[in-house]
Tab-separated table of C-alpha atoms in Angstrom:
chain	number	residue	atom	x	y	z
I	879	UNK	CA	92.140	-125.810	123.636
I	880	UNK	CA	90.773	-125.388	119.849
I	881	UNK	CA	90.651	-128.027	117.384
I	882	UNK	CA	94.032	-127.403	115.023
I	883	UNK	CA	95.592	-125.342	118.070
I	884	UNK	CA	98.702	-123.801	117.090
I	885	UNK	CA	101.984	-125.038	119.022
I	886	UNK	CA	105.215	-123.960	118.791
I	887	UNK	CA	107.982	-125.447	119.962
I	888	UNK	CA	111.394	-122.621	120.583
I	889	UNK	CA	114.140	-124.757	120.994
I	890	UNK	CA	113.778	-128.615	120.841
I	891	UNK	CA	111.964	-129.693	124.148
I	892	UNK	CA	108.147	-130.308	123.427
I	893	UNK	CA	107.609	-129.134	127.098
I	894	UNK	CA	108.242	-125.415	126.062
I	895	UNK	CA	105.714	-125.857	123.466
I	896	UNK	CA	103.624	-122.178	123.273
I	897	UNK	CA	100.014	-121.681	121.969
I	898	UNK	CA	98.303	-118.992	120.161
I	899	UNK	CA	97.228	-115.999	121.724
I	900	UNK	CA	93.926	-114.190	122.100
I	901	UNK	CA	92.488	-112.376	119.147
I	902	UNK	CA	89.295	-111.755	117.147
I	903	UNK	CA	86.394	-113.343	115.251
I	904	UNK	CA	84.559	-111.905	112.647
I	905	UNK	CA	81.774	-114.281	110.583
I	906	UNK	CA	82.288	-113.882	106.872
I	907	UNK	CA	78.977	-116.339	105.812
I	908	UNK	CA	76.403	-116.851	107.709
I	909	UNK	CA	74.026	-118.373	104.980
I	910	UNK	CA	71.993	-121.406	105.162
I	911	UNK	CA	74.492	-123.487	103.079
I	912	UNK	CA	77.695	-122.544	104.480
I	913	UNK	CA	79.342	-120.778	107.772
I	914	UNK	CA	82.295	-119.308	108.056
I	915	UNK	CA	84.135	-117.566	110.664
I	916	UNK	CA	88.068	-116.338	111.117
I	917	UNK	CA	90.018	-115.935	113.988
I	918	UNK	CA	92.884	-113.985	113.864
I	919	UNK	CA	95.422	-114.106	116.724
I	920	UNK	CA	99.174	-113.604	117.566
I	921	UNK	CA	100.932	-116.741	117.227
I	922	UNK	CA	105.001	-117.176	118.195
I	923	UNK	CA	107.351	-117.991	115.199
I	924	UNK	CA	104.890	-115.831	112.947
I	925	UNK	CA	105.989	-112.229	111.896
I	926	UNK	CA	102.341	-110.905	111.615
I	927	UNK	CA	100.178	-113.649	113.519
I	928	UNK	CA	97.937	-116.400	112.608
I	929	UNK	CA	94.898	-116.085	110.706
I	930	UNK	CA	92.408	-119.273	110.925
I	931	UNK	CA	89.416	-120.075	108.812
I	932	UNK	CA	86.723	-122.124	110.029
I	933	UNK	CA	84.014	-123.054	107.656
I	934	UNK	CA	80.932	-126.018	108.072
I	935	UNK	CA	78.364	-126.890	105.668
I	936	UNK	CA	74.433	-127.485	105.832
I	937	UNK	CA	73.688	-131.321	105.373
I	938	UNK	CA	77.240	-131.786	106.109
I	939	UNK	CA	79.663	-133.724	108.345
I	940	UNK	CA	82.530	-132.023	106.979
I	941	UNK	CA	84.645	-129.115	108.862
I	942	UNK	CA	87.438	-127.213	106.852
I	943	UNK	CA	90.483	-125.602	108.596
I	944	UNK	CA	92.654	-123.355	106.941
I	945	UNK	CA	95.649	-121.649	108.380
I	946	UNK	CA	97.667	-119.128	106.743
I	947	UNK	CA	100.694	-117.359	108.381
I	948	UNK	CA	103.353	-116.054	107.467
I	949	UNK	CA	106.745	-117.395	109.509
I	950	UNK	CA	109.584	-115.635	110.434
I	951	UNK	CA	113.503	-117.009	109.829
I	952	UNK	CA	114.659	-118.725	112.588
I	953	UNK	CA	118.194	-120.468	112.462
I	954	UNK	CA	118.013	-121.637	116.167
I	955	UNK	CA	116.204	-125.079	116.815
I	956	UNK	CA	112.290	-124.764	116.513
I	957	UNK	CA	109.283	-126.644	115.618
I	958	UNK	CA	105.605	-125.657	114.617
I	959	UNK	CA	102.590	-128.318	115.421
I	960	UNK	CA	98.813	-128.417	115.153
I	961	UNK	CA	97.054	-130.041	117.965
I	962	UNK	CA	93.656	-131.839	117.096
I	963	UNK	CA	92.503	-133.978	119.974
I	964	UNK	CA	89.344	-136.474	120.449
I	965	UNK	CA	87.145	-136.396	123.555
I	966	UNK	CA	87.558	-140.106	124.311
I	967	UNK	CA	89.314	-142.080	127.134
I	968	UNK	CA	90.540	-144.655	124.680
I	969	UNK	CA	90.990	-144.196	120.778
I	970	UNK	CA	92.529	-146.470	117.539
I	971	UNK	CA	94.806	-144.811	115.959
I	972	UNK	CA	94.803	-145.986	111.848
I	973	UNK	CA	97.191	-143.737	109.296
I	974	UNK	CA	96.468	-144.293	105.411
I	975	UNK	CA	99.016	-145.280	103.764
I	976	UNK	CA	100.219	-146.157	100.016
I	977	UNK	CA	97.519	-148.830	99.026
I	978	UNK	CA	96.378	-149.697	102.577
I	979	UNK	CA	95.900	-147.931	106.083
I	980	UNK	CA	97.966	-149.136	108.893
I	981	UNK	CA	96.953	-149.313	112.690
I	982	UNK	CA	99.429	-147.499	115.314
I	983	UNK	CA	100.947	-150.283	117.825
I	984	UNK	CA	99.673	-153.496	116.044
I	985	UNK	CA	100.537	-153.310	112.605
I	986	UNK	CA	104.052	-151.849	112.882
I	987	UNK	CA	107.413	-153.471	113.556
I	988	UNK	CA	109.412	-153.995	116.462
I	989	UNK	CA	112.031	-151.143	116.096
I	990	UNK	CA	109.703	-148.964	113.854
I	991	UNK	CA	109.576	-145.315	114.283
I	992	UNK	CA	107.111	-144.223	117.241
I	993	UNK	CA	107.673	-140.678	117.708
I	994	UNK	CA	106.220	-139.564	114.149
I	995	UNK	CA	104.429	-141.592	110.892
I	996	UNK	CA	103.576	-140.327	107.719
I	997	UNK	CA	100.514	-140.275	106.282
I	998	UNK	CA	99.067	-140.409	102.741
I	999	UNK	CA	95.894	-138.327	103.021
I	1000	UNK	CA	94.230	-139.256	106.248
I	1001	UNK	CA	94.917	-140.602	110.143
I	1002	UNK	CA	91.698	-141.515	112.570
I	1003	UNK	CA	91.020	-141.450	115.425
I	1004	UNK	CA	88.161	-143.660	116.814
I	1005	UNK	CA	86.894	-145.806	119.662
I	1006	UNK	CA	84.127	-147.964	119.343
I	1007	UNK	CA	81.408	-145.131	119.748
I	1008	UNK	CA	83.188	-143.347	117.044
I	1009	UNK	CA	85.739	-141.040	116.067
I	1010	UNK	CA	87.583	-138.501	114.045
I	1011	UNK	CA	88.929	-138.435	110.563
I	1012	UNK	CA	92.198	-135.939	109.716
I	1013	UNK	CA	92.558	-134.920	105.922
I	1014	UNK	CA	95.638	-133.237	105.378
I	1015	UNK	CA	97.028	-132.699	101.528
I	1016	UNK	CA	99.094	-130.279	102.513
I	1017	UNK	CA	101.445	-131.560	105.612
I	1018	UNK	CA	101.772	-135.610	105.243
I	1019	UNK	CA	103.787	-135.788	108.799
I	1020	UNK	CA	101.819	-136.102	111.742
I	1021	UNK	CA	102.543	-137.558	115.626
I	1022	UNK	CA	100.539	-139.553	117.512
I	1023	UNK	CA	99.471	-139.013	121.297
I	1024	UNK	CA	101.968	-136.713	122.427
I	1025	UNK	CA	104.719	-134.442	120.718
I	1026	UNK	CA	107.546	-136.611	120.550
I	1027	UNK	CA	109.620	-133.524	118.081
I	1028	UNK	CA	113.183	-134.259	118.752
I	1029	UNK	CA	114.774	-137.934	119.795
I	1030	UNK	CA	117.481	-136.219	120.678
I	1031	UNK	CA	115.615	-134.654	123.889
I	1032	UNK	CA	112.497	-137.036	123.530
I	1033	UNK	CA	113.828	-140.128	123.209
I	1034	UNK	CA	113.359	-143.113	120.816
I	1035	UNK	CA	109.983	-144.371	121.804
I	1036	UNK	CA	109.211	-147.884	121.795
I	1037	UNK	CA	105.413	-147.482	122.010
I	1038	UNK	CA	102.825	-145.064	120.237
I	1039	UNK	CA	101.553	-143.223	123.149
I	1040	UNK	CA	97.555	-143.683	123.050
I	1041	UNK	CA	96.408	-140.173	124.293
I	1042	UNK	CA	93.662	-139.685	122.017
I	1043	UNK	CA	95.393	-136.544	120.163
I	1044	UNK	CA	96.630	-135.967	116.537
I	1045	UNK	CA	99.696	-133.676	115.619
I	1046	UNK	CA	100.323	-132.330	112.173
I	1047	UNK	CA	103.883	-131.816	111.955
I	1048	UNK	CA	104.097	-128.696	110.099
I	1049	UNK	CA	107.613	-128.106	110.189
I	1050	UNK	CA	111.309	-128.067	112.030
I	1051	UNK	CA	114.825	-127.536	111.585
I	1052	UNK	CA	116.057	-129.797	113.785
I	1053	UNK	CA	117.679	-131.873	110.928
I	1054	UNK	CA	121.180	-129.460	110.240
I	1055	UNK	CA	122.416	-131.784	107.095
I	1056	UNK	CA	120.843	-131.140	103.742
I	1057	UNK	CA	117.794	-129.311	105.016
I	1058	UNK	CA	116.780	-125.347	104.387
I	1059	UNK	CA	117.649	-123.544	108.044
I	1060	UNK	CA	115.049	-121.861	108.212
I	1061	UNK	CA	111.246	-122.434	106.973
I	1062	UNK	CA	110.375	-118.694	106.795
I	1063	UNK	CA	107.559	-117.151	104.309
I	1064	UNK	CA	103.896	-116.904	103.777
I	1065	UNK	CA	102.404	-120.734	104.284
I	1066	UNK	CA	98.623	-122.119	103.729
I	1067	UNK	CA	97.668	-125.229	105.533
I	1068	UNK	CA	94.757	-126.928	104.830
I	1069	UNK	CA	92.527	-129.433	107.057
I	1070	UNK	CA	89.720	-130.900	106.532
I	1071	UNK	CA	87.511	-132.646	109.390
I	1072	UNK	CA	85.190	-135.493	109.315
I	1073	UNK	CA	83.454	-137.005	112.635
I	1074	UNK	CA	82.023	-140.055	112.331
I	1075	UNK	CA	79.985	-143.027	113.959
I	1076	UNK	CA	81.617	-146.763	113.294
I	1077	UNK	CA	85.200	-146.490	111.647
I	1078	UNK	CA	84.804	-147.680	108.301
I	1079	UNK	CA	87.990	-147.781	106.025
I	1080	UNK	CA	86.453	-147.467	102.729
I	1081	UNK	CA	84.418	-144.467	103.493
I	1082	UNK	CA	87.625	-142.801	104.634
I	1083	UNK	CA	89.348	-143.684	101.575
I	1084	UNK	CA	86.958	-142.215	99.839
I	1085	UNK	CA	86.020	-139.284	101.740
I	1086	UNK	CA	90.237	-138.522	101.527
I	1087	UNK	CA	90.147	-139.169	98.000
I	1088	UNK	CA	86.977	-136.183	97.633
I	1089	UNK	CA	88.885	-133.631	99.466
I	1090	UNK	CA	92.057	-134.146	97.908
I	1091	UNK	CA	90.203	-134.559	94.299
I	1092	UNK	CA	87.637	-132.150	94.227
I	1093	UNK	CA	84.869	-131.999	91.636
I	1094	UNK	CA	86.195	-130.056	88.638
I	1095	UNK	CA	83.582	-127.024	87.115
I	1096	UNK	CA	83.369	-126.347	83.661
I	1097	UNK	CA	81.153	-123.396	81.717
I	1098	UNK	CA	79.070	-124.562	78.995
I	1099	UNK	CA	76.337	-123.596	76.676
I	1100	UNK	CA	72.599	-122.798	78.018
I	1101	UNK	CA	70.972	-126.390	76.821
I	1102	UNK	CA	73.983	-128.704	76.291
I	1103	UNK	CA	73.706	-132.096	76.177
I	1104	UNK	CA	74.535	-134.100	78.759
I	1105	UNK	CA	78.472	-135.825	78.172
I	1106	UNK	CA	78.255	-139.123	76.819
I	1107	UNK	CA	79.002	-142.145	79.670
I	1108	UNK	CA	80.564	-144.674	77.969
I	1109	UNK	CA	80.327	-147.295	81.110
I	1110	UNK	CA	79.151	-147.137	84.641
I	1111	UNK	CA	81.130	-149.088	87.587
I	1112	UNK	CA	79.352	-150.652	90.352
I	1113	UNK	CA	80.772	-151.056	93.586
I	1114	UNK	CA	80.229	-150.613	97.596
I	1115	UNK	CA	83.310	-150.064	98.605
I	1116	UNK	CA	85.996	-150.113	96.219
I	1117	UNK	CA	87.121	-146.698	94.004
I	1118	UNK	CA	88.427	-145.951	90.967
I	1119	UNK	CA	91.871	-144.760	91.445
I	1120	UNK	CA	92.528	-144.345	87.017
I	1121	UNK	CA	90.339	-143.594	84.101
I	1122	UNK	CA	92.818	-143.520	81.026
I	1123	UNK	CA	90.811	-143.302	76.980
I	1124	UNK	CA	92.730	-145.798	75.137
I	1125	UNK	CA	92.520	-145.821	71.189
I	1126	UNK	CA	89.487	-148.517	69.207
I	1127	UNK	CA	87.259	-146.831	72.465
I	1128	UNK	CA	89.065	-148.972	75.431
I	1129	UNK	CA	89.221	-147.518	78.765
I	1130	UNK	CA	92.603	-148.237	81.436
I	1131	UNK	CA	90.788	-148.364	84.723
I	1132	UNK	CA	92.421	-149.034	88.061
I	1133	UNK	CA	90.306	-150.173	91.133
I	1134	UNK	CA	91.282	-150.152	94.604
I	1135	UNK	CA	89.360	-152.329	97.141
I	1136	UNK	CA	90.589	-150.017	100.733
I	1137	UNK	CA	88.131	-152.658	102.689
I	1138	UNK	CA	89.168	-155.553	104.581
I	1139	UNK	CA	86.595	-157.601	102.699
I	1140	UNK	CA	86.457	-159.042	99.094
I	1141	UNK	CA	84.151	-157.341	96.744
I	1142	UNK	CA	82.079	-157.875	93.529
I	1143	UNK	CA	82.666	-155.232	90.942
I	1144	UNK	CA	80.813	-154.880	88.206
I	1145	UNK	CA	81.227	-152.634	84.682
I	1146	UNK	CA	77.892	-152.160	83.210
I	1147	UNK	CA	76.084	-149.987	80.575
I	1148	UNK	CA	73.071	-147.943	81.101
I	1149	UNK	CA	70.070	-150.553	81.713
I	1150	UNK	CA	72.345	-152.772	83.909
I	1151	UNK	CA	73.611	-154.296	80.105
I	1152	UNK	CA	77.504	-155.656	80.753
I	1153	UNK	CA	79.993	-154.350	78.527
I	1154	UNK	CA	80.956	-155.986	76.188
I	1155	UNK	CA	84.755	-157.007	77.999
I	1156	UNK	CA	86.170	-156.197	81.074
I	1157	UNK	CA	89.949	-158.067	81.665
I	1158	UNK	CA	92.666	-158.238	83.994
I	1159	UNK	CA	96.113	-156.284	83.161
I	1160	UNK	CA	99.564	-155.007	84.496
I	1161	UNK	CA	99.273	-151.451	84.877
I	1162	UNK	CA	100.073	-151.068	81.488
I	1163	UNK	CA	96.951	-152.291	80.065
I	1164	UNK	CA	99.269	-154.973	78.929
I	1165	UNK	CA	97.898	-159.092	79.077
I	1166	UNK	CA	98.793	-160.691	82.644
I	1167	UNK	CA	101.256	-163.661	82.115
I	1168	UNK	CA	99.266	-167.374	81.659
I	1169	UNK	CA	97.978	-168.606	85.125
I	1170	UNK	CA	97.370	-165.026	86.410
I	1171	UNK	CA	93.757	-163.926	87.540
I	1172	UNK	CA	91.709	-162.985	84.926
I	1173	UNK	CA	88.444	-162.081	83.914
I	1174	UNK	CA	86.520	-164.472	81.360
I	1175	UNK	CA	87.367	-163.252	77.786
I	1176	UNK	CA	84.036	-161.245	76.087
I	1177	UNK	CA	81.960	-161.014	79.225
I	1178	UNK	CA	83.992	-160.152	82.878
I	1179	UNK	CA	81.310	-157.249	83.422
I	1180	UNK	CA	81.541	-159.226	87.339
I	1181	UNK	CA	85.017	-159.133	88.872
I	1182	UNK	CA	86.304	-160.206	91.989
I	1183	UNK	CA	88.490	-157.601	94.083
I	1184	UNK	CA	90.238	-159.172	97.144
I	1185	UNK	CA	90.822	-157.017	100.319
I	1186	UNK	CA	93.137	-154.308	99.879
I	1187	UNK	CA	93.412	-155.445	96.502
I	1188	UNK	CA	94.703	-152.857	93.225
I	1189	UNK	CA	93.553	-154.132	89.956
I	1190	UNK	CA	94.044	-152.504	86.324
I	1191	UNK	CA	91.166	-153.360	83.777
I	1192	UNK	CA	91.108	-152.919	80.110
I	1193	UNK	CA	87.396	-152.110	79.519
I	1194	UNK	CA	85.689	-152.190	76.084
I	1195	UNK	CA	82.024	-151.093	76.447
């Protein structure tokens, strides 16, 4: 078994599930920053195979999978997962969500679904050793334990299995009303991989946030000054989520606290000087009602974020 193993299911019992086949490997970088190698190998439900890139950086915990097939049309019942499991007898399972991760089992209904979740950028798996993180911009459905494809020959599950294995659910046709019959094409999948010690949420959030965000380039002149900053923020934990130029130099900045902790924020100028106002809107940048939380009018350059919290700021500097 290979982390992001290809499964396919022909029909829609997860027991006929079929895996990649042999093929080759051939190292395209082998330098001391980065390493790549791709594996090539036949794959059922593709029309020319699978080709998989595997790439690791120096310094770095992160691990980048990309897959790119190309699928044939299928109208008959089918299903195409990635497998990526955690050595571990025991694991946590916690999905990120809208504005807060969620933990399989204990933070979900009685009647919710168990045989797949959705995920915003990231799932985790972890014991208390450590664990796994899952980025996936790409594919936002993923199942937990065990492939659990089709209620229909599955069964409505009324407990997340706790096998510690992540599926990305890449794709079916199991669902015959408004849905395409067939997911043929060329597709490009990408993963990205963090292990870790201690599950922390915040660095999760954050490390999600990176790979779906990355660091824009731009060409400039030989000798250009550096780009004015007109503020700094100041935090452990919580990320800016919104940096919006307003006119009369205001800034719209949204904070999100993904911690289960309360947190001091602060807005400062270079030299640790406080702007000169930091307050409290909607997510407008409008005024809060009277009696709503606010920051102290002309100075607010420290501002309390509760756990989980989202906050919009209008910042003058």
């Amino acid at each position: 078994e290979s982390m992001g193993d290809w499964l396919y299911v022909p029909g829609r019992d997860p027991s006929t599930s079929q895996t990649a086949g042999g093929g080759a490997v051939r190292i395209t970088d082998d330098g001391p920053l980065v390493w790549t190698a791709v594996v090539t190998r036949e794959a059922p439900g593709t029309a020319a195979g699978l080709e998989t890139r595997f790439r690791v950086f120096a310094g770095s915990e992160r691990v980048e999978i990309l897959h790119r097939f190309k699928k044939k049309s299928v109208l008959e019942p089918e299903a195409v997962l990635l497998r990526f499991p955690l050595a571990a007898e025991r694991s946590e399972i916690v999905v990120g969500g809208a504005w807060g991760p969620w933990q399989a089992e204990s933070d979900q209904l009685p009647g919710a679904n168990r045989n797949y979740a959705t995920m915003e950028r990231w799932a985790d798996l972890h014991d208390e050793a450590g664990g796994l993180q899952l980025v996936s911009v790409d594919v936002p459905g993923i199942q937990l334990g065990s492939i659990g494809t089709d209620a229909t020959v599955a069964g409505w599950r009324d407990s997340v299995d706790s096998t510690p294995v992540l599926y990305s659910y890449v794709m079916n046709n199991y669902w015959e009303t408004n849905y395409r019959a067939a997911q043929d094409g060329p597709h490009e999948l990408a993963y990205t991989l963090r292990p870790h010690s201690g599950f922390d949420r915040a660095a999760a959030e954050r490390f999600a946030i990176e790979v779906a965000h990355p660091l824009a380039a731009r060409e400039v002149e030989a000798n250009s000054p550096a780009a004015a900053v007109p503020f700094q923020f100041l935090a452990e934990r919580s990320i800016v989520t919104l940096l919006r130029a307003l006119p009369e130099e205001r800034y719209l900045v949204r904070i999100y606290n993904p911690s289960d902790e309360g947190e001091e924020v602060r807005f400062i100028h270079a030299g640790d000087a406080p702007v000169s106002s930091a307050v409290r809107t909607d997510p407008w940048g409008e005024p809060l009602p009277p009696g709503s939380p606010s920051s102290a009018p002309g100075t607010g350059s420290r501002l309390e974020l509760s756990p989980l919290e989202v906050a919009t700021f209008l910042v003058a500097p």
